[in-house]
Structure formats: structure tokens, C-alpha cells
Amino acid sequence: MKQTQDTMKDHARQLYETGNEWRRKGDLMRAQNCYLEAAALDADSPAATANEMLEQIMAFRHKDYYNP
């Protein structure tokens, strides 16, 4: 059981890092998808905070993402 939890935390960390790479490249939707998946795998992941910040940025910059 411990190994499975560690594996999930490692995968969540990788997703968080991948999300950061997408964010740096300007692909905010892919970044958000990575953050959401990472947060689902590990509730203590920094991805949850990163996702909240990204949502605030997108709400300010990209109103069409929420209102097509």
C-alpha cells in the first residue's frame, strides 16, 4: 500500500512539473489539465494551489475560455 501511495505521489509530482512546463510555454489549458490530474492523485500536491492561481489568471486574461 505504501508503495502505491508513493507511486501516486511521484506521478502527481511529474504531472505538476509538466503543468509548469506547459504554463511557461503559454498553453494554459494543458497546464490546467495537468494540475487538475495531479491534485486528484495527491491532495497535498502544490498543483491545487497552482490551479487556483491559473484560474485567476485565465479569468482575468481569457474570459472566452469560460464564456464561449
PDB file of N, CA and C in Angstrom:
ATOM      1  N   MET A   1       0.827  -1.194   0.000  1.00  0.00           N
ATOM      2  CA  MET A   1       0.000   0.000   0.000  1.00  0.00           C
ATOM      3  C   MET A   1       0.870   1.256   0.000  1.00  0.00           C
ATOM      4  N   LYS A   2       1.907   1.272   0.813  1.00  0.00           N
ATOM      5  CA  LYS A   2       2.801   2.426   0.899  1.00  0.00           C
ATOM      6  C   LYS A   2       3.449   2.694  -0.452  1.00  0.00           C
ATOM      7  N   GLN A   3       3.849   1.629  -1.143  1.00  0.00           N
ATOM      8  CA  GLN A   3       4.498   1.795  -2.445  1.00  0.00           C
ATOM      9  C   GLN A   3       3.528   2.407  -3.455  1.00  0.00           C
ATOM     10  N   THR A   4       2.276   2.014  -3.405  1.00  0.00           N
ATOM     11  CA  THR A   4       1.273   2.560  -4.316  1.00  0.00           C
ATOM     12  C   THR A   4       1.077   4.055  -4.052  1.00  0.00           C
ATOM     13  N   GLN A   5       1.030   4.445  -2.779  1.00  0.00           N
ATOM     14  CA  GLN A   5       0.872   5.858  -2.439  1.00  0.00           C
ATOM     15  C   GLN A   5       2.081   6.663  -2.899  1.00  0.00           C
ATOM     16  N   ASP A   6       3.266   6.101  -2.720  1.00  0.00           N
ATOM     17  CA  ASP A   6       4.478   6.785  -3.167  1.00  0.00           C
ATOM     18  C   ASP A   6       4.493   6.932  -4.684  1.00  0.00           C
ATOM     19  N   THR A   7       4.053   5.900  -5.378  1.00  0.00           N
ATOM     20  CA  THR A   7       3.997   5.948  -6.830  1.00  0.00           C
ATOM     21  C   THR A   7       3.012   7.014  -7.297  1.00  0.00           C
ATOM     22  N   MET A   8       1.870   7.095  -6.619  1.00  0.00           N
ATOM     23  CA  MET A   8       0.878   8.104  -6.981  1.00  0.00           C
ATOM     24  C   MET A   8       1.410   9.509  -6.725  1.00  0.00           C
ATOM     25  N   LYS A   9       2.116   9.688  -5.608  1.00  0.00           N
ATOM     26  CA  LYS A   9       2.696  10.999  -5.305  1.00  0.00           C
ATOM     27  C   LYS A   9       3.770  11.369  -6.327  1.00  0.00           C
ATOM     28  N   ASP A  10       4.553  10.386  -6.743  1.00  0.00           N
ATOM     29  CA  ASP A  10       5.575  10.640  -7.766  1.00  0.00           C
ATOM     30  C   ASP A  10       4.934  11.033  -9.092  1.00  0.00           C
ATOM     31  N   HIS A  11       3.870  10.326  -9.455  1.00  0.00           N
ATOM     32  CA  HIS A  11       3.173  10.646 -10.703  1.00  0.00           C
ATOM     33  C   HIS A  11       2.526  12.032 -10.617  1.00  0.00           C
ATOM     34  N   ALA A  12       1.963  12.350  -9.457  1.00  0.00           N
ATOM     35  CA  ALA A  12       1.368  13.674  -9.265  1.00  0.00           C
ATOM     36  C   ALA A  12       2.436  14.753  -9.394  1.00  0.00           C
ATOM     37  N   ARG A  13       3.605  14.499  -8.849  1.00  0.00           N
ATOM     38  CA  ARG A  13       4.709  15.472  -8.939  1.00  0.00           C
ATOM     39  C   ARG A  13       5.125  15.671 -10.396  1.00  0.00           C
ATOM     40  N   GLN A  14       5.192  14.582 -11.150  1.00  0.00           N
ATOM     41  CA  GLN A  14       5.538  14.673 -12.577  1.00  0.00           C
ATOM     42  C   GLN A  14       4.493  15.474 -13.337  1.00  0.00           C
ATOM     43  N   LEU A  15       3.232  15.246 -13.026  1.00  0.00           N
ATOM     44  CA  LEU A  15       2.160  16.000 -13.686  1.00  0.00           C
ATOM     45  C   LEU A  15       2.243  17.479 -13.344  1.00  0.00           C
ATOM     46  N   TYR A  16       2.558  17.783 -12.100  1.00  0.00           N
ATOM     47  CA  TYR A  16       2.718  19.175 -11.675  1.00  0.00           C
ATOM     48  C   TYR A  16       3.856  19.833 -12.453  1.00  0.00           C
ATOM     49  N   GLU A  17       4.974  19.138 -12.572  1.00  0.00           N
ATOM     50  CA  GLU A  17       6.124  19.667 -13.313  1.00  0.00           C
ATOM     51  C   GLU A  17       5.774  19.859 -14.791  1.00  0.00           C
ATOM     52  N   THR A  18       5.049  18.904 -15.352  1.00  0.00           N
ATOM     53  CA  THR A  18       4.623  19.014 -16.749  1.00  0.00           C
ATOM     54  C   THR A  18       3.686  20.203 -16.924  1.00  0.00           C
ATOM     55  N   GLY A  19       2.787  20.386 -15.966  1.00  0.00           N
ATOM     56  CA  GLY A  19       1.897  21.545 -15.997  1.00  0.00           C
ATOM     57  C   GLY A  19       2.670  22.851 -15.971  1.00  0.00           C
ATOM     58  N   ASN A  20       3.729  22.893 -15.166  1.00  0.00           N
ATOM     59  CA  ASN A  20       4.568  24.094 -15.125  1.00  0.00           C
ATOM     60  C   ASN A  20       5.233  24.349 -16.478  1.00  0.00           C
ATOM     61  N   GLU A  21       5.671  23.286 -17.136  1.00  0.00           N
ATOM     62  CA  GLU A  21       6.281  23.443 -18.465  1.00  0.00           C
ATOM     63  C   GLU A  21       5.269  23.991 -19.472  1.00  0.00           C
ATOM     64  N   TRP A  22       4.059  23.457 -19.447  1.00  0.00           N
ATOM     65  CA  TRP A  22       3.024  23.946 -20.368  1.00  0.00           C
ATOM     66  C   TRP A  22       2.690  25.407 -20.087  1.00  0.00           C
ATOM     67  N   ARG A  23       2.638  25.756 -18.801  1.00  0.00           N
ATOM     68  CA  ARG A  23       2.335  27.137 -18.432  1.00  0.00           C
ATOM     69  C   ARG A  23       3.425  28.078 -18.952  1.00  0.00           C
ATOM     70  N   ARG A  24       4.682  27.674 -18.810  1.00  0.00           N
ATOM     71  CA  ARG A  24       5.783  28.511 -19.294  1.00  0.00           C
ATOM     72  C   ARG A  24       5.722  28.690 -20.814  1.00  0.00           C
ATOM     73  N   LYS A  25       5.214  27.669 -21.510  1.00  0.00           N
ATOM     74  CA  LYS A  25       5.092  27.739 -22.969  1.00  0.00           C
ATOM     75  C   LYS A  25       3.846  28.504 -23.403  1.00  0.00           C
ATOM     76  N   GLY A  26       2.987  28.833 -22.436  1.00  0.00           N
ATOM     77  CA  GLY A  26       1.799  29.613 -22.752  1.00  0.00           C
ATOM     78  C   GLY A  26       0.553  28.794 -23.026  1.00  0.00           C
ATOM     79  N   ASP A  27       0.633  27.470 -22.879  1.00  0.00           N
ATOM     80  CA  ASP A  27      -0.534  26.621 -23.118  1.00  0.00           C
ATOM     81  C   ASP A  27      -1.235  26.391 -21.772  1.00  0.00           C
ATOM     82  N   LEU A  28      -2.086  27.343 -21.418  1.00  0.00           N
ATOM     83  CA  LEU A  28      -2.700  27.326 -20.094  1.00  0.00           C
ATOM     84  C   LEU A  28      -3.713  26.204 -19.916  1.00  0.00           C
ATOM     85  N   MET A  29      -4.391  25.816 -20.967  1.00  0.00           N
ATOM     86  CA  MET A  29      -5.375  24.743 -20.848  1.00  0.00           C
ATOM     87  C   MET A  29      -4.689  23.404 -20.556  1.00  0.00           C
ATOM     88  N   ARG A  30      -3.596  23.110 -21.236  1.00  0.00           N
ATOM     89  CA  ARG A  30      -2.870  21.868 -20.953  1.00  0.00           C
ATOM     90  C   ARG A  30      -2.268  21.910 -19.548  1.00  0.00           C
ATOM     91  N   ALA A  31      -1.791  23.062 -19.153  1.00  0.00           N
ATOM     92  CA  ALA A  31      -1.243  23.210 -17.801  1.00  0.00           C
ATOM     93  C   ALA A  31      -2.323  22.913 -16.770  1.00  0.00           C
ATOM     94  N   GLN A  32      -3.499  23.472 -16.981  1.00  0.00           N
ATOM     95  CA  GLN A  32      -4.593  23.265 -16.031  1.00  0.00           C
ATOM     96  C   GLN A  32      -4.990  21.791 -15.966  1.00  0.00           C
ATOM     97  N   ASN A  33      -5.026  21.128 -17.105  1.00  0.00           N
ATOM     98  CA  ASN A  33      -5.356  19.703 -17.106  1.00  0.00           C
ATOM     99  C   ASN A  33      -4.356  18.905 -16.276  1.00  0.00           C
ATOM    100  N   CYS A  34      -3.086  19.213 -16.423  1.00  0.00           N
ATOM    101  CA  CYS A  34      -2.060  18.533 -15.629  1.00  0.00           C
ATOM    102  C   CYS A  34      -2.230  18.819 -14.142  1.00  0.00           C
ATOM    103  N   TYR A  35      -2.483  20.070 -13.801  1.00  0.00           N
ATOM    104  CA  TYR A  35      -2.667  20.441 -12.397  1.00  0.00           C
ATOM    105  C   TYR A  35      -3.870  19.724 -11.792  1.00  0.00           C
ATOM    106  N   LEU A  36      -4.967  19.659 -12.532  1.00  0.00           N
ATOM    107  CA  LEU A  36      -6.167  19.002 -12.019  1.00  0.00           C
ATOM    108  C   LEU A  36      -5.929  17.514 -11.783  1.00  0.00           C
ATOM    109  N   GLU A  37      -5.258  16.876 -12.724  1.00  0.00           N
ATOM    110  CA  GLU A  37      -4.971  15.443 -12.573  1.00  0.00           C
ATOM    111  C   GLU A  37      -4.021  15.208 -11.397  1.00  0.00           C
ATOM    112  N   ALA A  38      -3.023  16.060 -11.249  1.00  0.00           N
ATOM    113  CA  ALA A  38      -2.081  15.923 -10.137  1.00  0.00           C
ATOM    114  C   ALA A  38      -2.786  16.114  -8.798  1.00  0.00           C
ATOM    115  N   ALA A  39      -3.662  17.084  -8.717  1.00  0.00           N
ATOM    116  CA  ALA A  39      -4.395  17.336  -7.471  1.00  0.00           C
ATOM    117  C   ALA A  39      -5.328  16.177  -7.137  1.00  0.00           C
ATOM    118  N   ALA A  40      -5.871  15.522  -8.155  1.00  0.00           N
ATOM    119  CA  ALA A  40      -6.740  14.371  -7.917  1.00  0.00           C
ATOM    120  C   ALA A  40      -5.939  13.189  -7.368  1.00  0.00           C
ATOM    121  N   LEU A  41      -4.697  13.057  -7.791  1.00  0.00           N
ATOM    122  CA  LEU A  41      -3.856  11.958  -7.313  1.00  0.00           C
ATOM    123  C   LEU A  41      -3.290  12.217  -5.920  1.00  0.00           C
ATOM    124  N   ASP A  42      -2.979  13.469  -5.640  1.00  0.00           N
ATOM    125  CA  ASP A  42      -2.351  13.820  -4.364  1.00  0.00           C
ATOM    126  C   ASP A  42      -2.930  15.140  -3.874  1.00  0.00           C
ATOM    127  N   ALA A  43      -3.757  15.050  -2.864  1.00  0.00           N
ATOM    128  CA  ALA A  43      -4.431  16.250  -2.343  1.00  0.00           C
ATOM    129  C   ALA A  43      -3.442  17.256  -1.753  1.00  0.00           C
ATOM    130  N   ASP A  44      -2.268  16.797  -1.342  1.00  0.00           N
ATOM    131  CA  ASP A  44      -1.261  17.681  -0.755  1.00  0.00           C
ATOM    132  C   ASP A  44      -0.317  18.275  -1.802  1.00  0.00           C
ATOM    133  N   SER A  45      -0.569  17.977  -3.042  1.00  0.00           N
ATOM    134  CA  SER A  45       0.288  18.458  -4.128  1.00  0.00           C
ATOM    135  C   SER A  45       0.168  19.976  -4.279  1.00  0.00           C
ATOM    136  N   PRO A  46       1.262  20.632  -4.646  1.00  0.00           N
ATOM    137  CA  PRO A  46       1.173  22.077  -4.906  1.00  0.00           C
ATOM    138  C   PRO A  46       0.354  22.393  -6.161  1.00  0.00           C
ATOM    139  N   ALA A  47      -0.051  21.362  -6.875  1.00  0.00           N
ATOM    140  CA  ALA A  47      -0.831  21.548  -8.093  1.00  0.00           C
ATOM    141  C   ALA A  47      -2.180  22.198  -7.806  1.00  0.00           C
ATOM    142  N   ALA A  48      -2.755  21.919  -6.654  1.00  0.00           N
ATOM    143  CA  ALA A  48      -4.054  22.524  -6.326  1.00  0.00           C
ATOM    144  C   ALA A  48      -3.927  24.043  -6.232  1.00  0.00           C
ATOM    145  N   THR A  49      -2.874  24.516  -5.581  1.00  0.00           N
ATOM    146  CA  THR A  49      -2.638  25.954  -5.480  1.00  0.00           C
ATOM    147  C   THR A  49      -2.312  26.549  -6.844  1.00  0.00           C
ATOM    148  N   ALA A  50      -1.503  25.826  -7.616  1.00  0.00           N
ATOM    149  CA  ALA A  50      -1.149  26.304  -8.958  1.00  0.00           C
ATOM    150  C   ALA A  50      -2.390  26.416  -9.829  1.00  0.00           C
ATOM    151  N   ASN A  51      -3.303  25.468  -9.687  1.00  0.00           N
ATOM    152  CA  ASN A  51      -4.540  25.512 -10.468  1.00  0.00           C
ATOM    153  C   ASN A  51      -5.393  26.710 -10.075  1.00  0.00           C
ATOM    154  N   GLU A  52      -5.487  26.995  -8.783  1.00  0.00           N
ATOM    155  CA  GLU A  52      -6.257  28.162  -8.335  1.00  0.00           C
ATOM    156  C   GLU A  52      -5.682  29.459  -8.913  1.00  0.00           C
ATOM    157  N   MET A  53      -4.370  29.563  -8.881  1.00  0.00           N
ATOM    158  CA  MET A  53      -3.733  30.766  -9.429  1.00  0.00           C
ATOM    159  C   MET A  53      -3.951  30.856 -10.938  1.00  0.00           C
ATOM    160  N   LEU A  54      -3.867  29.726 -11.613  1.00  0.00           N
ATOM    161  CA  LEU A  54      -4.066  29.711 -13.058  1.00  0.00           C
ATOM    162  C   LEU A  54      -5.497  30.092 -13.409  1.00  0.00           C
ATOM    163  N   GLU A  55      -6.451  29.630 -12.626  1.00  0.00           N
ATOM    164  CA  GLU A  55      -7.848  30.001 -12.870  1.00  0.00           C
ATOM    165  C   GLU A  55      -8.049  31.506 -12.736  1.00  0.00           C
ATOM    166  N   GLN A  56      -7.393  32.104 -11.762  1.00  0.00           N
ATOM    167  CA  GLN A  56      -7.500  33.550 -11.595  1.00  0.00           C
ATOM    168  C   GLN A  56      -6.884  34.284 -12.789  1.00  0.00           C
ATOM    169  N   ILE A  57      -5.761  33.788 -13.265  1.00  0.00           N
ATOM    170  CA  ILE A  57      -5.117  34.395 -14.433  1.00  0.00           C
ATOM    171  C   ILE A  57      -6.015  34.266 -15.652  1.00  0.00           C
ATOM    172  N   MET A  58      -6.567  33.063 -15.859  1.00  0.00           N
ATOM    173  CA  MET A  58      -7.415  32.830 -17.029  1.00  0.00           C
ATOM    174  C   MET A  58      -8.702  33.652 -16.949  1.00  0.00           C
ATOM    175  N   ALA A  59      -9.252  33.814 -15.766  1.00  0.00           N
ATOM    176  CA  ALA A  59     -10.470  34.622 -15.615  1.00  0.00           C
ATOM    177  C   ALA A  59     -10.193  36.076 -15.961  1.00  0.00           C
ATOM    178  N   PHE A  60      -9.010  36.524 -15.680  1.00  0.00           N
ATOM    179  CA  PHE A  60      -8.644  37.901 -15.985  1.00  0.00           C
ATOM    180  C   PHE A  60      -8.288  38.071 -17.460  1.00  0.00           C
ATOM    181  N   ARG A  61      -7.514  37.130 -18.002  1.00  0.00           N
ATOM    182  CA  ARG A  61      -6.986  37.266 -19.355  1.00  0.00           C
ATOM    183  C   ARG A  61      -7.847  36.640 -20.433  1.00  0.00           C
ATOM    184  N   HIS A  62      -8.521  35.530 -20.134  1.00  0.00           N
ATOM    185  CA  HIS A  62      -9.200  34.750 -21.151  1.00  0.00           C
ATOM    186  C   HIS A  62     -10.668  34.509 -20.795  1.00  0.00           C
ATOM    187  N   LYS A  63     -11.431  35.538 -20.844  1.00  0.00           N
ATOM    188  CA  LYS A  63     -12.840  35.402 -20.490  1.00  0.00           C
ATOM    189  C   LYS A  63     -13.586  34.472 -21.460  1.00  0.00           C
ATOM    190  N   ASP A  64     -13.101  34.325 -22.690  1.00  0.00           N
ATOM    191  CA  ASP A  64     -13.753  33.452 -23.655  1.00  0.00           C
ATOM    192  C   ASP A  64     -13.605  31.975 -23.298  1.00  0.00           C
ATOM    193  N   TYR A  65     -12.621  31.610 -22.478  1.00  0.00           N
ATOM    194  CA  TYR A  65     -12.488  30.203 -22.056  1.00  0.00           C
ATOM    195  C   TYR A  65     -13.697  29.784 -21.234  1.00  0.00           C
ATOM    196  N   TYR A  66     -14.258  30.737 -20.488  1.00  0.00           N
ATOM    197  CA  TYR A  66     -15.398  30.415 -19.642  1.00  0.00           C
ATOM    198  C   TYR A  66     -16.726  30.757 -20.289  1.00  0.00           C
ATOM    199  N   ASN A  67     -16.730  31.634 -21.284  1.00  0.00           N
ATOM    200  CA  ASN A  67     -17.956  32.060 -21.959  1.00  0.00           C
ATOM    201  C   ASN A  67     -17.778  31.962 -23.470  1.00  0.00           C
ATOM    202  N   PRO A  68     -17.865  30.757 -23.996  1.00  0.00           N
ATOM    203  CA  PRO A  68     -17.649  30.603 -25.463  1.00  0.00           C
ATOM    204  C   PRO A  68     -18.732  31.256 -26.288  1.00  0.00           C
TER     205      PRO A  68
END
